Amino acid sequence: TQLLEQSPQFLSIQEGENLTVYCNSSSVFSSLQWYRQEPGEGPVLLVTVVTGGEVKKLKRLTFQFGDARKDSSLHITAAQPGDTGLYLCAGTTSNTGKLIFGQGTTLQVKP
Amino acid sequence: KAGVTQTPRYLIKTRGQQVTLSCSPISGHRSVSWYQQTPGQGLQFLFEYFSETQRNKGNFPGRFSGRQFSNSRSEMNVSTLELGDSALYLCASSEGEPSSGNTIYFGEGSWLTVV
């Protein structure tokens, strides 16, 4: 059973557009991470959020953890071709302590 | 500080053979976990080790095994390879157990092709 639903699965946009990727679950997470993966490489950690309602910014990327710690979003402002890649969310559930991954969002930013 | 190092990066094996992949975690990290990534299935958890003990295991057949050494380095082995084992195998390390909310850091992966 997939406990962490990511949407959309695929996204193709033009350079300069904004986008939001969502990560939703019915489970509560003690922490949640976002990773970006380029083809043929391992995922690279972007951010870890641990507090409900937390907002973190990394240049043009804004990450938000839901108040109830069941969901998270990643917003990219003025996307650039260099943002192209697979974005993965991963969370540690509070009740089982297991780390689970979303299926990922493949983002393509066209110049 | 060096990141997670995986060897080999690329390898091609024949059906029925066995393969061993190696992972050196970030210095000071005691937990190592392994994942299989394929286009169709995404990231699938294989197993997790902490202080040489297997803490968690995913839903993979017994052909997949692993171990962790006293220096925290880890190896995973796949025996009697099948075509479906072709995938990117990722190793990740963390200071403590991921179940305790510790962030995991990935290596670049080992690309295995089974022909």
JSON list of C-alpha atoms in Angstrom, two decimals:
[
{"chain": "A", "resi": 1, "resn": "THR", "atom": "CA", "xyz": [0.00, 0.00, 0.00]},
{"chain": "A", "resi": 2, "resn": "GLN", "atom": "CA", "xyz": [1.41, 3.35, -1.07]},
{"chain": "A", "resi": 3, "resn": "LEU", "atom": "CA", "xyz": [1.05, 5.62, 1.94]},
{"chain": "A", "resi": 4, "resn": "LEU", "atom": "CA", "xyz": [2.65, 8.68, 0.38]},
{"chain": "A", "resi": 5, "resn": "GLU", "atom": "CA", "xyz": [0.91, 10.01, -2.71]},
{"chain": "A", "resi": 6, "resn": "GLN", "atom": "CA", "xyz": [2.79, 12.45, -4.88]},
{"chain": "A", "resi": 7, "resn": "SER", "atom": "CA", "xyz": [1.12, 14.57, -7.51]},
{"chain": "A", "resi": 8, "resn": "PRO", "atom": "CA", "xyz": [1.41, 15.26, -10.30]},
{"chain": "A", "resi": 9, "resn": "GLN", "atom": "CA", "xyz": [3.47, 12.31, -11.53]},
{"chain": "A", "resi": 10, "resn": "PHE", "atom": "CA", "xyz": [4.64, 14.19, -14.61]},
{"chain": "A", "resi": 11, "resn": "LEU", "atom": "CA", "xyz": [4.94, 17.88, -15.28]},
{"chain": "A", "resi": 12, "resn": "SER", "atom": "CA", "xyz": [6.22, 19.60, -18.39]},
{"chain": "A", "resi": 13, "resn": "ILE", "atom": "CA", "xyz": [6.36, 23.39, -18.29]},
{"chain": "A", "resi": 14, "resn": "GLN", "atom": "CA", "xyz": [8.08, 26.34, -19.96]},
{"chain": "A", "resi": 15, "resn": "GLU", "atom": "CA", "xyz": [10.97, 28.20, -18.42]},
{"chain": "A", "resi": 16, "resn": "GLY", "atom": "CA", "xyz": [9.74, 30.98, -16.15]},
{"chain": "A", "resi": 17, "resn": "GLU", "atom": "CA", "xyz": [6.53, 29.27, -15.04]},
{"chain": "A", "resi": 18, "resn": "ASN", "atom": "CA", "xyz": [5.69, 28.43, -11.44]},
{"chain": "A", "resi": 19, "resn": "LEU", "atom": "CA", "xyz": [4.73, 24.97, -10.22]},
{"chain": "A", "resi": 20, "resn": "THR", "atom": "CA", "xyz": [3.74, 23.09, -7.11]},
{"chain": "A", "resi": 21, "resn": "VAL", "atom": "CA", "xyz": [4.28, 19.43, -6.28]},
{"chain": "A", "resi": 22, "resn": "TYR", "atom": "CA", "xyz": [2.23, 17.80, -3.56]},
{"chain": "A", "resi": 23, "resn": "CYS", "atom": "CA", "xyz": [2.93, 14.97, -1.19]},
{"chain": "A", "resi": 24, "resn": "ASN", "atom": "CA", "xyz": [-0.09, 13.66, 0.72]},
{"chain": "A", "resi": 25, "resn": "SER", "atom": "CA", "xyz": [-0.81, 10.91, 3.21]},
{"chain": "A", "resi": 26, "resn": "SER", "atom": "CA", "xyz": [-3.29, 9.79, 5.83]},
{"chain": "A", "resi": 27, "resn": "SER", "atom": "CA", "xyz": [-0.35, 9.03, 8.11]},
{"chain": "A", "resi": 28, "resn": "VAL", "atom": "CA", "xyz": [1.39, 11.45, 10.41]},
{"chain": "A", "resi": 29, "resn": "PHE", "atom": "CA", "xyz": [5.09, 11.94, 9.83]},
{"chain": "A", "resi": 30, "resn": "SER", "atom": "CA", "xyz": [7.74, 12.82, 12.37]},
{"chain": "A", "resi": 31, "resn": "SER", "atom": "CA", "xyz": [9.86, 14.25, 9.57]},
{"chain": "A", "resi": 32, "resn": "LEU", "atom": "CA", "xyz": [9.69, 14.60, 5.83]},
{"chain": "A", "resi": 33, "resn": "GLN", "atom": "CA", "xyz": [12.40, 15.07, 3.23]},
{"chain": "A", "resi": 34, "resn": "TRP", "atom": "CA", "xyz": [12.44, 16.25, -0.36]},
{"chain": "A", "resi": 35, "resn": "TYR", "atom": "CA", "xyz": [15.03, 14.95, -2.79]},
{"chain": "A", "resi": 36, "resn": "ARG", "atom": "CA", "xyz": [15.91, 15.79, -6.40]},
{"chain": "A", "resi": 37, "resn": "GLN", "atom": "CA", "xyz": [17.35, 13.14, -8.66]},
{"chain": "A", "resi": 38, "resn": "GLU", "atom": "CA", "xyz": [18.94, 13.57, -12.07]},
{"chain": "A", "resi": 39, "resn": "PRO", "atom": "CA", "xyz": [19.07, 10.68, -14.55]},
{"chain": "A", "resi": 40, "resn": "GLY", "atom": "CA", "xyz": [21.70, 8.12, -13.66]},
{"chain": "A", "resi": 41, "resn": "GLU", "atom": "CA", "xyz": [22.49, 9.73, -10.30]},
{"chain": "A", "resi": 42, "resn": "GLY", "atom": "CA", "xyz": [21.39, 9.20, -6.73]},
{"chain": "A", "resi": 43, "resn": "PRO", "atom": "CA", "xyz": [18.78, 11.43, -5.07]},
{"chain": "A", "resi": 44, "resn": "VAL", "atom": "CA", "xyz": [20.20, 14.59, -3.53]},
{"chain": "A", "resi": 45, "resn": "LEU", "atom": "CA", "xyz": [18.65, 15.93, -0.35]},
{"chain": "A", "resi": 46, "resn": "LEU", "atom": "CA", "xyz": [16.98, 19.33, -0.75]},
{"chain": "A", "resi": 47, "resn": "VAL", "atom": "CA", "xyz": [15.37, 19.85, 2.64]},
{"chain": "A", "resi": 48, "resn": "THR", "atom": "CA", "xyz": [14.11, 18.17, 5.81]},
{"chain": "A", "resi": 49, "resn": "VAL", "atom": "CA", "xyz": [11.02, 19.51, 7.59]},
{"chain": "A", "resi": 50, "resn": "VAL", "atom": "CA", "xyz": [10.04, 18.38, 11.06]},
{"chain": "A", "resi": 51, "resn": "THR", "atom": "CA", "xyz": [7.59, 20.91, 12.53]},
{"chain": "A", "resi": 52, "resn": "GLY", "atom": "CA", "xyz": [3.95, 21.15, 11.51]},
{"chain": "A", "resi": 53, "resn": "GLY", "atom": "CA", "xyz": [3.34, 24.35, 9.56]},
{"chain": "A", "resi": 54, "resn": "GLU", "atom": "CA", "xyz": [7.05, 24.78, 8.88]},
{"chain": "A", "resi": 55, "resn": "VAL", "atom": "CA", "xyz": [8.06, 26.67, 5.74]},
{"chain": "A", "resi": 56, "resn": "LYS", "atom": "CA", "xyz": [11.59, 26.51, 4.36]},
{"chain": "A", "resi": 57, "resn": "LYS", "atom": "CA", "xyz": [13.01, 28.37, 1.40]},
{"chain": "A", "resi": 58, "resn": "LEU", "atom": "CA", "xyz": [15.93, 27.34, -0.77]},
{"chain": "A", "resi": 59, "resn": "LYS", "atom": "CA", "xyz": [16.44, 30.06, -3.40]},
{"chain": "A", "resi": 60, "resn": "ARG", "atom": "CA", "xyz": [13.44, 29.67, -5.75]},
{"chain": "A", "resi": 61, "resn": "LEU", "atom": "CA", "xyz": [12.16, 26.57, -3.94]},
{"chain": "A", "resi": 62, "resn": "THR", "atom": "CA", "xyz": [9.66, 26.82, -1.08]},
{"chain": "A", "resi": 63, "resn": "PHE", "atom": "CA", "xyz": [8.83, 23.78, 1.03]},
{"chain": "A", "resi": 64, "resn": "GLN", "atom": "CA", "xyz": [5.87, 23.56, 3.37]},
{"chain": "A", "resi": 65, "resn": "PHE", "atom": "CA", "xyz": [4.95, 20.94, 5.94]},
{"chain": "A", "resi": 66, "resn": "GLY", "atom": "CA", "xyz": [1.26, 20.70, 6.75]},
{"chain": "A", "resi": 67, "resn": "ASP", "atom": "CA", "xyz": [0.02, 21.71, 10.19]},
{"chain": "A", "resi": 68, "resn": "ALA", "atom": "CA", "xyz": [-1.03, 18.12, 10.91]},
{"chain": "A", "resi": 69, "resn": "ARG", "atom": "CA", "xyz": [2.26, 16.75, 9.50]},
{"chain": "A", "resi": 70, "resn": "LYS", "atom": "CA", "xyz": [0.38, 14.60, 6.98]},
{"chain": "A", "resi": 71, "resn": "ASP", "atom": "CA", "xyz": [1.23, 16.50, 3.84]},
{"chain": "A", "resi": 72, "resn": "SER", "atom": "CA", "xyz": [3.88, 18.66, 2.24]},
{"chain": "A", "resi": 73, "resn": "SER", "atom": "CA", "xyz": [4.34, 20.78, -0.85]},
{"chain": "A", "resi": 74, "resn": "LEU", "atom": "CA", "xyz": [7.22, 21.99, -2.95]},
{"chain": "A", "resi": 75, "resn": "HIS", "atom": "CA", "xyz": [6.73, 25.21, -4.89]},
{"chain": "A", "resi": 76, "resn": "ILE", "atom": "CA", "xyz": [9.19, 26.34, -7.54]},
{"chain": "A", "resi": 77, "resn": "THR", "atom": "CA", "xyz": [9.09, 29.95, -8.71]},
{"chain": "A", "resi": 78, "resn": "ALA", "atom": "CA", "xyz": [10.26, 30.90, -12.20]},
{"chain": "A", "resi": 79, "resn": "ALA", "atom": "CA", "xyz": [11.37, 27.38, -13.11]},
{"chain": "A", "resi": 80, "resn": "GLN", "atom": "CA", "xyz": [14.59, 26.97, -15.08]},
{"chain": "A", "resi": 81, "resn": "PRO", "atom": "CA", "xyz": [15.81, 24.10, -17.29]},
{"chain": "A", "resi": 82, "resn": "GLY", "atom": "CA", "xyz": [18.28, 23.21, -14.55]},
{"chain": "A", "resi": 83, "resn": "ASP", "atom": "CA", "xyz": [15.33, 22.33, -12.31]},
{"chain": "A", "resi": 84, "resn": "THR", "atom": "CA", "xyz": [14.53, 19.38, -14.55]},
{"chain": "A", "resi": 85, "resn": "GLY", "atom": "CA", "xyz": [14.62, 16.08, -12.69]},
{"chain": "A", "resi": 86, "resn": "LEU", "atom": "CA", "xyz": [12.75, 13.63, -10.50]},
{"chain": "A", "resi": 87, "resn": "TYR", "atom": "CA", "xyz": [11.48, 15.08, -7.23]},
{"chain": "A", "resi": 88, "resn": "LEU", "atom": "CA", "xyz": [10.90, 12.62, -4.40]},
{"chain": "A", "resi": 89, "resn": "CYS", "atom": "CA", "xyz": [9.31, 13.12, -1.04]},
{"chain": "A", "resi": 90, "resn": "ALA", "atom": "CA", "xyz": [10.06, 10.71, 1.80]},
{"chain": "A", "resi": 91, "resn": "GLY", "atom": "CA", "xyz": [8.67, 10.61, 5.29]},
{"chain": "A", "resi": 92, "resn": "THR", "atom": "CA", "xyz": [9.21, 8.76, 8.53]},
{"chain": "A", "resi": 93, "resn": "THR", "atom": "CA", "xyz": [5.84, 7.74, 9.94]},
{"chain": "A", "resi": 94, "resn": "SER", "atom": "CA", "xyz": [5.25, 8.59, 13.58]},
{"chain": "A", "resi": 95, "resn": "ASN", "atom": "CA", "xyz": [3.49, 5.31, 14.43]},
{"chain": "A", "resi": 96, "resn": "THR", "atom": "CA", "xyz": [5.63, 2.71, 12.61]},
{"chain": "A", "resi": 97, "resn": "GLY", "atom": "CA", "xyz": [8.90, 4.60, 12.33]},
{"chain": "A", "resi": 98, "resn": "LYS", "atom": "CA", "xyz": [9.25, 3.43, 8.75]},
{"chain": "A", "resi": 99, "resn": "LEU", "atom": "CA", "xyz": [10.72, 5.64, 6.05]},
{"chain": "A", "resi": 100, "resn": "ILE", "atom": "CA", "xyz": [8.51, 5.62, 2.97]},
{"chain": "A", "resi": 101, "resn": "PHE", "atom": "CA", "xyz": [8.92, 7.28, -0.41]},
{"chain": "A", "resi": 102, "resn": "GLY", "atom": "CA", "xyz": [6.45, 8.81, -2.77]},
{"chain": "A", "resi": 103, "resn": "GLN", "atom": "CA", "xyz": [6.47, 7.62, -6.38]},
{"chain": "A", "resi": 104, "resn": "GLY", "atom": "CA", "xyz": [8.11, 10.82, -7.50]},
{"chain": "A", "resi": 105, "resn": "THR", "atom": "CA", "xyz": [7.30, 13.72, -9.79]},
{"chain": "A", "resi": 106, "resn": "THR", "atom": "CA", "xyz": [9.17, 13.97, -13.07]},
{"chain": "A", "resi": 107, "resn": "LEU", "atom": "CA", "xyz": [9.62, 17.63, -13.95]},
{"chain": "A", "resi": 108, "resn": "GLN", "atom": "CA", "xyz": [10.71, 18.85, -17.36]},
{"chain": "A", "resi": 109, "resn": "VAL", "atom": "CA", "xyz": [11.39, 22.55, -17.82]},
{"chain": "A", "resi": 110, "resn": "LYS", "atom": "CA", "xyz": [11.68, 23.56, -21.47]},
{"chain": "A", "resi": 111, "resn": "PRO", "atom": "CA", "xyz": [13.83, 26.55, -22.43]},
{"chain": "B", "resi": 1, "resn": "LYS", "atom": "CA", "xyz": [33.35, 15.31, 4.27]},
{"chain": "B", "resi": 2, "resn": "ALA", "atom": "CA", "xyz": [33.10, 12.64, 1.57]},
{"chain": "B", "resi": 3, "resn": "GLY", "atom": "CA", "xyz": [29.62, 11.51, 0.61]},
{"chain": "B", "resi": 4, "resn": "VAL", "atom": "CA", "xyz": [28.26, 8.01, 0.30]},
{"chain": "B", "resi": 5, "resn": "THR", "atom": "CA", "xyz": [30.43, 6.00, -2.07]},
{"chain": "B", "resi": 6, "resn": "GLN", "atom": "CA", "xyz": [29.13, 3.07, -4.08]},
{"chain": "B", "resi": 7, "resn": "THR", "atom": "CA", "xyz": [31.10, 0.64, -6.19]},
{"chain": "B", "resi": 8, "resn": "PRO", "atom": "CA", "xyz": [30.97, -0.40, -8.90]},
{"chain": "B", "resi": 9, "resn": "ARG", "atom": "CA", "xyz": [29.03, 2.33, -10.70]},
{"chain": "B", "resi": 10, "resn": "TYR", "atom": "CA", "xyz": [28.11, 0.19, -13.68]},
{"chain": "B", "resi": 11, "resn": "LEU", "atom": "CA", "xyz": [28.12, -3.53, -14.25]},
{"chain": "B", "resi": 12, "resn": "ILE", "atom": "CA", "xyz": [26.65, -6.07, -16.61]},
{"chain": "B", "resi": 13, "resn": "LYS", "atom": "CA", "xyz": [25.93, -9.61, -15.47]},
{"chain": "B", "resi": 14, "resn": "THR", "atom": "CA", "xyz": [24.42, -12.70, -17.05]},
{"chain": "B", "resi": 15, "resn": "ARG", "atom": "CA", "xyz": [21.27, -14.41, -15.82]},
{"chain": "B", "resi": 16, "resn": "GLY", "atom": "CA", "xyz": [22.06, -16.94, -13.11]},
{"chain": "B", "resi": 17, "resn": "GLN", "atom": "CA", "xyz": [25.20, -15.17, -11.94]},
{"chain": "B", "resi": 18, "resn": "GLN", "atom": "CA", "xyz": [25.57, -13.42, -8.62]},
{"chain": "B", "resi": 19, "resn": "VAL", "atom": "CA", "xyz": [26.66, -9.88, -7.85]},
{"chain": "B", "resi": 20, "resn": "THR", "atom": "CA", "xyz": [28.05, -8.01, -4.85]},
{"chain": "B", "resi": 21, "resn": "LEU", "atom": "CA", "xyz": [27.68, -4.26, -4.50]},
{"chain": "B", "resi": 22, "resn": "SER", "atom": "CA", "xyz": [29.61, -2.19, -2.01]},
{"chain": "B", "resi": 23, "resn": "CYS", "atom": "CA", "xyz": [28.75, 0.96, -0.07]},
{"chain": "B", "resi": 24, "resn": "SER", "atom": "CA", "xyz": [30.89, 3.21, 2.11]},
{"chain": "B", "resi": 25, "resn": "PRO", "atom": "CA", "xyz": [28.74, 5.53, 4.23]},
{"chain": "B", "resi": 26, "resn": "ILE", "atom": "CA", "xyz": [29.51, 9.11, 5.20]},
{"chain": "B", "resi": 27, "resn": "SER", "atom": "CA", "xyz": [32.14, 9.15, 7.94]},
{"chain": "B", "resi": 28, "resn": "GLY", "atom": "CA", "xyz": [30.46, 8.85, 11.33]},
{"chain": "B", "resi": 29, "resn": "HIS", "atom": "CA", "xyz": [27.22, 7.44, 9.95]},
{"chain": "B", "resi": 30, "resn": "ARG", "atom": "CA", "xyz": [26.27, 4.13, 11.48]},
{"chain": "B", "resi": 31, "resn": "SER", "atom": "CA", "xyz": [23.16, 3.30, 9.52]},
{"chain": "B", "resi": 32, "resn": "VAL", "atom": "CA", "xyz": [23.11, 2.05, 5.93]},
{"chain": "B", "resi": 33, "resn": "SER", "atom": "CA", "xyz": [20.05, 1.26, 3.88]},
{"chain": "B", "resi": 34, "resn": "TRP", "atom": "CA", "xyz": [19.66, -0.12, 0.37]},
{"chain": "B", "resi": 35, "resn": "TYR", "atom": "CA", "xyz": [17.04, 0.62, -2.27]},
{"chain": "B", "resi": 36, "resn": "GLN", "atom": "CA", "xyz": [16.23, -0.69, -5.71]},
{"chain": "B", "resi": 37, "resn": "GLN", "atom": "CA", "xyz": [15.01, 1.83, -8.24]},
{"chain": "B", "resi": 38, "resn": "THR", "atom": "CA", "xyz": [13.34, 0.93, -11.52]},
{"chain": "B", "resi": 39, "resn": "PRO", "atom": "CA", "xyz": [11.24, 3.09, -13.87]},
{"chain": "B", "resi": 40, "resn": "GLY", "atom": "CA", "xyz": [8.13, 1.05, -13.23]},
{"chain": "B", "resi": 41, "resn": "GLN", "atom": "CA", "xyz": [8.32, 0.48, -9.48]},
{"chain": "B", "resi": 42, "resn": "GLY", "atom": "CA", "xyz": [10.07, 3.61, -8.28]},
{"chain": "B", "resi": 43, "resn": "LEU", "atom": "CA", "xyz": [12.20, 3.41, -5.15]},
{"chain": "B", "resi": 44, "resn": "GLN", "atom": "CA", "xyz": [11.78, 0.10, -3.32]},
{"chain": "B", "resi": 45, "resn": "PHE", "atom": "CA", "xyz": [13.29, -0.50, 0.13]},
{"chain": "B", "resi": 46, "resn": "LEU", "atom": "CA", "xyz": [15.57, -3.52, 0.37]},
{"chain": "B", "resi": 47, "resn": "PHE", "atom": "CA", "xyz": [17.06, -3.50, 3.86]},
{"chain": "B", "resi": 48, "resn": "GLU", "atom": "CA", "xyz": [18.52, -1.33, 6.59]},
{"chain": "B", "resi": 49, "resn": "TYR", "atom": "CA", "xyz": [21.50, -1.98, 8.82]},
{"chain": "B", "resi": 50, "resn": "PHE", "atom": "CA", "xyz": [22.56, -0.26, 12.00]},
{"chain": "B", "resi": 51, "resn": "SER", "atom": "CA", "xyz": [25.65, -1.25, 13.97]},
{"chain": "B", "resi": 52, "resn": "GLU", "atom": "CA", "xyz": [26.07, -4.45, 11.93]},
{"chain": "B", "resi": 53, "resn": "THR", "atom": "CA", "xyz": [22.50, -5.60, 12.63]},
{"chain": "B", "resi": 54, "resn": "GLN", "atom": "CA", "xyz": [19.73, -5.77, 10.06]},
{"chain": "B", "resi": 55, "resn": "ARG", "atom": "CA", "xyz": [16.94, -3.58, 11.44]},
{"chain": "B", "resi": 56, "resn": "ASN", "atom": "CA", "xyz": [14.40, -3.69, 8.65]},
{"chain": "B", "resi": 57, "resn": "LYS", "atom": "CA", "xyz": [13.85, -5.71, 5.51]},
{"chain": "B", "resi": 58, "resn": "GLY", "atom": "CA", "xyz": [11.69, -4.99, 2.48]},
{"chain": "B", "resi": 59, "resn": "ASN", "atom": "CA", "xyz": [9.62, -7.42, 0.45]},
{"chain": "B", "resi": 60, "resn": "PHE", "atom": "CA", "xyz": [12.32, -8.95, -1.70]},
{"chain": "B", "resi": 61, "resn": "PRO", "atom": "CA", "xyz": [13.11, -12.64, -2.19]},
{"chain": "B", "resi": 62, "resn": "GLY", "atom": "CA", "xyz": [15.87, -14.36, -0.28]},
{"chain": "B", "resi": 63, "resn": "ARG", "atom": "CA", "xyz": [18.18, -14.00, -3.28]},
{"chain": "B", "resi": 64, "resn": "PHE", "atom": "CA", "xyz": [18.78, -10.49, -2.01]},
{"chain": "B", "resi": 65, "resn": "SER", "atom": "CA", "xyz": [20.98, -10.30, 1.05]},
{"chain": "B", "resi": 66, "resn": "GLY", "atom": "CA", "xyz": [23.24, -7.83, 2.74]},
{"chain": "B", "resi": 67, "resn": "ARG", "atom": "CA", "xyz": [25.56, -7.23, 5.60]},
{"chain": "B", "resi": 68, "resn": "GLN", "atom": "CA", "xyz": [27.29, -4.42, 7.44]},
{"chain": "B", "resi": 69, "resn": "PHE", "atom": "CA", "xyz": [30.82, -4.47, 8.76]},
{"chain": "B", "resi": 70, "resn": "SER", "atom": "CA", "xyz": [32.23, -3.03, 11.97]},
{"chain": "B", "resi": 71, "resn": "ASN", "atom": "CA", "xyz": [33.45, 0.05, 10.08]},
{"chain": "B", "resi": 72, "resn": "SER", "atom": "CA", "xyz": [29.84, 0.65, 8.92]},
{"chain": "B", "resi": 73, "resn": "ARG", "atom": "CA", "xyz": [30.66, -0.25, 5.32]},
{"chain": "B", "resi": 74, "resn": "SER", "atom": "CA", "xyz": [27.99, -2.42, 3.76]},
{"chain": "B", "resi": 75, "resn": "GLU", "atom": "CA", "xyz": [27.61, -4.90, 0.95]},
{"chain": "B", "resi": 76, "resn": "MET", "atom": "CA", "xyz": [24.56, -6.32, -0.74]},
{"chain": "B", "resi": 77, "resn": "ASN", "atom": "CA", "xyz": [24.49, -9.52, -2.73]},
{"chain": "B", "resi": 78, "resn": "VAL", "atom": "CA", "xyz": [22.05, -10.78, -5.30]},
{"chain": "B", "resi": 79, "resn": "SER", "atom": "CA", "xyz": [22.30, -14.42, -6.26]},
{"chain": "B", "resi": 80, "resn": "THR", "atom": "CA", "xyz": [20.86, -16.25, -9.26]},
{"chain": "B", "resi": 81, "resn": "LEU", "atom": "CA", "xyz": [20.29, -13.02, -11.14]},
{"chain": "B", "resi": 82, "resn": "GLU", "atom": "CA", "xyz": [17.13, -12.55, -13.17]},
{"chain": "B", "resi": 83, "resn": "LEU", "atom": "CA", "xyz": [16.46, -10.09, -15.97]},
{"chain": "B", "resi": 84, "resn": "GLY", "atom": "CA", "xyz": [14.07, -8.24, -13.68]},
{"chain": "B", "resi": 85, "resn": "ASP", "atom": "CA", "xyz": [16.89, -7.47, -11.28]},
{"chain": "B", "resi": 86, "resn": "SER", "atom": "CA", "xyz": [18.22, -4.88, -13.73]},
{"chain": "B", "resi": 87, "resn": "ALA", "atom": "CA", "xyz": [17.96, -1.61, -11.83]},
{"chain": "B", "resi": 88, "resn": "LEU", "atom": "CA", "xyz": [19.77, 1.22, -10.12]},
{"chain": "B", "resi": 89, "resn": "TYR", "atom": "CA", "xyz": [20.75, 0.06, -6.63]},
{"chain": "B", "resi": 90, "resn": "LEU", "atom": "CA", "xyz": [21.06, 2.94, -4.20]},
{"chain": "B", "resi": 91, "resn": "CYS", "atom": "CA", "xyz": [22.77, 2.97, -0.86]},
{"chain": "B", "resi": 92, "resn": "ALA", "atom": "CA", "xyz": [21.97, 5.62, 1.73]},
{"chain": "B", "resi": 93, "resn": "SER", "atom": "CA", "xyz": [23.50, 6.40, 5.08]},
{"chain": "B", "resi": 94, "resn": "SER", "atom": "CA", "xyz": [22.40, 8.29, 8.17]},
{"chain": "B", "resi": 95, "resn": "GLU", "atom": "CA", "xyz": [23.86, 9.08, 11.56]},
{"chain": "B", "resi": 96, "resn": "GLY", "atom": "CA", "xyz": [21.23, 7.08, 13.39]},
{"chain": "B", "resi": 97, "resn": "GLU", "atom": "CA", "xyz": [18.39, 4.88, 12.34]},
{"chain": "B", "resi": 98, "resn": "PRO", "atom": "CA", "xyz": [16.04, 6.40, 9.73]},
{"chain": "B", "resi": 99, "resn": "SER", "atom": "CA", "xyz": [13.14, 5.25, 11.91]},
{"chain": "B", "resi": 100, "resn": "SER", "atom": "CA", "xyz": [14.28, 7.78, 14.49]},
{"chain": "B", "resi": 101, "resn": "GLY", "atom": "CA", "xyz": [13.78, 10.57, 11.98]},
{"chain": "B", "resi": 102, "resn": "ASN", "atom": "CA", "xyz": [17.41, 10.77, 10.88]},
{"chain": "B", "resi": 103, "resn": "THR", "atom": "CA", "xyz": [17.83, 12.14, 7.38]},
{"chain": "B", "resi": 104, "resn": "ILE", "atom": "CA", "xyz": [19.34, 9.72, 4.87]},
{"chain": "B", "resi": 105, "resn": "TYR", "atom": "CA", "xyz": [21.91, 10.69, 2.25]},
{"chain": "B", "resi": 106, "resn": "PHE", "atom": "CA", "xyz": [22.21, 8.73, -0.98]},
{"chain": "B", "resi": 107, "resn": "GLY", "atom": "CA", "xyz": [25.16, 7.57, -2.99]},
{"chain": "B", "resi": 108, "resn": "GLU", "atom": "CA", "xyz": [25.22, 7.84, -6.77]},
{"chain": "B", "resi": 109, "resn": "GLY", "atom": "CA", "xyz": [24.08, 4.25, -7.16]},
{"chain": "B", "resi": 110, "resn": "SER", "atom": "CA", "xyz": [25.23, 1.12, -8.92]},
{"chain": "B", "resi": 111, "resn": "TRP", "atom": "CA", "xyz": [23.67, 0.45, -12.30]},
{"chain": "B", "resi": 112, "resn": "LEU", "atom": "CA", "xyz": [23.14, -3.28, -12.76]},
{"chain": "B", "resi": 113, "resn": "THR", "atom": "CA", "xyz": [22.15, -4.69, -16.12]},
{"chain": "B", "resi": 114, "resn": "VAL", "atom": "CA", "xyz": [21.31, -8.39, -16.33]},
{"chain": "B", "resi": 115, "resn": "VAL", "atom": "CA", "xyz": [21.43, -9.91, -19.81]}
]
